[in-house]
Amino acid sequence: QVQLVESGGGLVQIGGSLRLSCVASGIISSLYAMGWYRQAPEKQRELVAMIHSNGYTNYADSVKGRFTISRDNAKNTVYLQMNSLKAEDTAVYYCNVVRFSVYWGKGTLVTVSS
């Protein structure tokens, strides 16, 4: 059974930083693309960043230069370092892994406030 558990969300001031973590169990994470999505109130879920099994990364335009995705395959963990946070980054952030199937975590709330 695949499980993804996110952590690291919380309340942060505009301009601050947070680091999200997602630990995967039930898979060999090195075989999977791992990523982060987010969903703000009354908006659709959107891709934030993805890191593929070969290390290739891609980012939403809105977070380029501010967010960095990384992975530690030995720990089955994917990270999202978020810097220079803006109010519009407020959302529930979901971890996602993809190979032949897609799996989702339950999400962690990030609130960016002045």
PDB file of C-alpha atoms in Angstrom:
ATOM      1  CA  GLN A   1       0.000   0.000   0.000  1.00  0.00           C
ATOM      2  CA  VAL A   2       1.405   3.350  -1.065  1.00  0.00           C
ATOM      3  CA  GLN A   3       1.342   6.162   1.461  1.00  0.00           C
ATOM      4  CA  LEU A   4       2.559   9.727   1.144  1.00  0.00           C
ATOM      5  CA  VAL A   5       2.854  11.852   4.261  1.00  0.00           C
ATOM      6  CA  GLU A   6       3.510  15.566   3.948  1.00  0.00           C
ATOM      7  CA  SER A   7       4.861  17.810   6.666  1.00  0.00           C
ATOM      8  CA  GLY A   8       6.301  21.274   7.096  1.00  0.00           C
ATOM      9  CA  GLY A   9       3.312  23.454   6.370  1.00  0.00           C
ATOM     10  CA  GLY A  10       2.262  26.292   8.602  1.00  0.00           C
ATOM     11  CA  LEU A  11       1.839  30.015   8.935  1.00  0.00           C
ATOM     12  CA  VAL A  12       4.601  32.241   7.612  1.00  0.00           C
ATOM     13  CA  GLN A  13       4.957  35.918   6.906  1.00  0.00           C
ATOM     14  CA  ILE A  14       5.230  37.356   3.431  1.00  0.00           C
ATOM     15  CA  GLY A  15       8.837  37.064   2.313  1.00  0.00           C
ATOM     16  CA  GLY A  16       9.510  34.140   4.615  1.00  0.00           C
ATOM     17  CA  SER A  17      10.519  30.565   3.905  1.00  0.00           C
ATOM     18  CA  LEU A  18       9.195  27.079   4.534  1.00  0.00           C
ATOM     19  CA  ARG A  19      10.434  23.617   3.683  1.00  0.00           C
ATOM     20  CA  LEU A  20       7.909  20.926   2.909  1.00  0.00           C
ATOM     21  CA  SER A  21       8.741  17.242   3.133  1.00  0.00           C
ATOM     22  CA  CYS A  22       6.930  14.203   1.813  1.00  0.00           C
ATOM     23  CA  VAL A  23       7.859  10.704   2.852  1.00  0.00           C
ATOM     24  CA  ALA A  24       6.717   7.877   0.615  1.00  0.00           C
ATOM     25  CA  SER A  25       6.204   4.312   1.731  1.00  0.00           C
ATOM     26  CA  GLY A  26       5.221   1.241  -0.245  1.00  0.00           C
ATOM     27  CA  ILE A  27       7.226   2.231  -3.319  1.00  0.00           C
ATOM     28  CA  ILE A  28      10.803   2.421  -4.524  1.00  0.00           C
ATOM     29  CA  SER A  29      10.741   6.179  -4.900  1.00  0.00           C
ATOM     30  CA  SER A  30      13.773   6.289  -7.186  1.00  0.00           C
ATOM     31  CA  LEU A  31      11.581   4.786  -9.919  1.00  0.00           C
ATOM     32  CA  TYR A  32       8.952   7.494  -9.645  1.00  0.00           C
ATOM     33  CA  ALA A  33       8.523  11.097 -10.619  1.00  0.00           C
ATOM     34  CA  MET A  34       7.776  13.005  -7.426  1.00  0.00           C
ATOM     35  CA  GLY A  35       6.137  16.350  -7.214  1.00  0.00           C
ATOM     36  CA  TRP A  36       4.167  18.992  -5.440  1.00  0.00           C
ATOM     37  CA  TYR A  37       0.809  20.414  -6.362  1.00  0.00           C
ATOM     38  CA  ARG A  38      -1.238  23.033  -4.590  1.00  0.00           C
ATOM     39  CA  GLN A  39      -4.853  24.060  -4.349  1.00  0.00           C
ATOM     40  CA  ALA A  40      -5.932  27.463  -3.154  1.00  0.00           C
ATOM     41  CA  PRO A  41      -9.496  28.150  -2.008  1.00  0.00           C
ATOM     42  CA  GLU A  42     -11.942  28.079  -4.903  1.00  0.00           C
ATOM     43  CA  LYS A  43      -9.184  27.292  -7.383  1.00  0.00           C
ATOM     44  CA  GLN A  44      -8.151  24.180  -9.250  1.00  0.00           C
ATOM     45  CA  ARG A  45      -5.235  22.069  -8.149  1.00  0.00           C
ATOM     46  CA  GLU A  46      -2.092  23.104 -10.005  1.00  0.00           C
ATOM     47  CA  LEU A  47       1.392  21.758 -10.480  1.00  0.00           C
ATOM     48  CA  VAL A  48       4.048  23.540  -8.435  1.00  0.00           C
ATOM     49  CA  ALA A  49       7.132  21.475  -9.177  1.00  0.00           C
ATOM     50  CA  MET A  50       8.115  18.015 -10.309  1.00  0.00           C
ATOM     51  CA  ILE A  51      11.353  16.070 -10.118  1.00  0.00           C
ATOM     52  CA  HIS A  52      11.705  13.072 -12.376  1.00  0.00           C
ATOM     53  CA  SER A  53      13.539   9.845 -11.685  1.00  0.00           C
ATOM     54  CA  ASN A  54      16.493  11.103 -13.720  1.00  0.00           C
ATOM     55  CA  GLY A  55      16.664  14.305 -11.676  1.00  0.00           C
ATOM     56  CA  TYR A  56      15.079  16.546 -14.287  1.00  0.00           C
ATOM     57  CA  THR A  57      12.946  19.248 -12.701  1.00  0.00           C
ATOM     58  CA  ASN A  58      10.176  21.493 -13.886  1.00  0.00           C
ATOM     59  CA  TYR A  59       8.385  24.334 -12.152  1.00  0.00           C
ATOM     60  CA  ALA A  60       5.314  26.450 -12.494  1.00  0.00           C
ATOM     61  CA  ASP A  61       6.228  29.877 -13.831  1.00  0.00           C
ATOM     62  CA  SER A  62       4.810  31.473 -10.705  1.00  0.00           C
ATOM     63  CA  VAL A  63       7.392  29.796  -8.445  1.00  0.00           C
ATOM     64  CA  LYS A  64      10.497  29.744 -10.636  1.00  0.00           C
ATOM     65  CA  GLY A  65      13.446  31.275  -8.848  1.00  0.00           C
ATOM     66  CA  ARG A  66      11.715  31.046  -5.476  1.00  0.00           C
ATOM     67  CA  PHE A  67      10.969  27.345  -4.946  1.00  0.00           C
ATOM     68  CA  THR A  68      13.348  24.405  -5.227  1.00  0.00           C
ATOM     69  CA  ILE A  69      12.335  20.774  -5.408  1.00  0.00           C
ATOM     70  CA  SER A  70      14.753  18.035  -4.405  1.00  0.00           C
ATOM     71  CA  ARG A  71      14.666  14.380  -3.495  1.00  0.00           C
ATOM     72  CA  ASP A  72      16.512  11.902  -1.316  1.00  0.00           C
ATOM     73  CA  ASN A  73      15.883   8.458  -2.737  1.00  0.00           C
ATOM     74  CA  ALA A  74      17.568   6.766   0.206  1.00  0.00           C
ATOM     75  CA  LYS A  75      14.921   8.322   2.452  1.00  0.00           C
ATOM     76  CA  ASN A  76      12.059   7.991  -0.047  1.00  0.00           C
ATOM     77  CA  THR A  77      11.524  11.703   0.475  1.00  0.00           C
ATOM     78  CA  VAL A  78      10.834  14.701  -1.719  1.00  0.00           C
ATOM     79  CA  TYR A  79      11.293  18.250  -0.494  1.00  0.00           C
ATOM     80  CA  LEU A  80      10.044  21.649  -1.530  1.00  0.00           C
ATOM     81  CA  GLN A  81      12.065  24.607  -0.346  1.00  0.00           C
ATOM     82  CA  MET A  82       9.917  27.712  -0.604  1.00  0.00           C
ATOM     83  CA  ASN A  83      11.550  31.117  -0.325  1.00  0.00           C
ATOM     84  CA  SER A  84      10.274  34.667  -0.787  1.00  0.00           C
ATOM     85  CA  LEU A  85       6.763  33.498  -0.089  1.00  0.00           C
ATOM     86  CA  LYS A  86       3.858  35.577  -1.301  1.00  0.00           C
ATOM     87  CA  ALA A  87       0.275  35.783  -0.135  1.00  0.00           C
ATOM     88  CA  GLU A  88      -0.786  34.045  -3.342  1.00  0.00           C
ATOM     89  CA  ASP A  89       1.259  30.998  -2.354  1.00  0.00           C
ATOM     90  CA  THR A  90      -1.335  30.283   0.324  1.00  0.00           C
ATOM     91  CA  ALA A  91      -2.801  26.869  -0.434  1.00  0.00           C
ATOM     92  CA  VAL A  92      -2.943  23.252   0.563  1.00  0.00           C
ATOM     93  CA  TYR A  93       0.161  21.594  -0.835  1.00  0.00           C
ATOM     94  CA  TYR A  94      -0.080  17.993  -1.977  1.00  0.00           C
ATOM     95  CA  CYS A  95       2.683  15.508  -2.598  1.00  0.00           C
ATOM     96  CA  ASN A  96       2.341  13.327  -5.678  1.00  0.00           C
ATOM     97  CA  VAL A  97       4.251  10.376  -7.097  1.00  0.00           C
ATOM     98  CA  VAL A  98       3.817   9.042 -10.613  1.00  0.00           C
ATOM     99  CA  ARG A  99       4.967   6.010 -12.494  1.00  0.00           C
ATOM    100  CA  PHE A 100       2.299   3.762 -13.965  1.00  0.00           C
ATOM    101  CA  SER A 101      -0.144   5.021 -11.343  1.00  0.00           C
ATOM    102  CA  VAL A 102      -0.597   8.291  -9.529  1.00  0.00           C
ATOM    103  CA  TYR A 103      -0.640   8.569  -5.761  1.00  0.00           C
ATOM    104  CA  TRP A 104      -1.454  11.570  -3.597  1.00  0.00           C
ATOM    105  CA  GLY A 105      -0.817  12.647  -0.056  1.00  0.00           C
ATOM    106  CA  LYS A 106      -3.472  14.258   2.091  1.00  0.00           C
ATOM    107  CA  GLY A 107      -1.905  17.695   1.924  1.00  0.00           C
ATOM    108  CA  THR A 108      -0.353  20.248   4.215  1.00  0.00           C
ATOM    109  CA  LEU A 109      -1.635  23.788   4.597  1.00  0.00           C
ATOM    110  CA  VAL A 110       0.635  26.729   3.883  1.00  0.00           C
ATOM    111  CA  THR A 111      -0.650  30.143   4.901  1.00  0.00           C
ATOM    112  CA  VAL A 112       1.319  33.228   3.927  1.00  0.00           C
ATOM    113  CA  SER A 113       0.179  36.323   5.714  1.00  0.00           C
ATOM    114  CA  SER A 114       1.307  39.806   6.544  1.00  0.00           C
TER     115      SER A 114
END
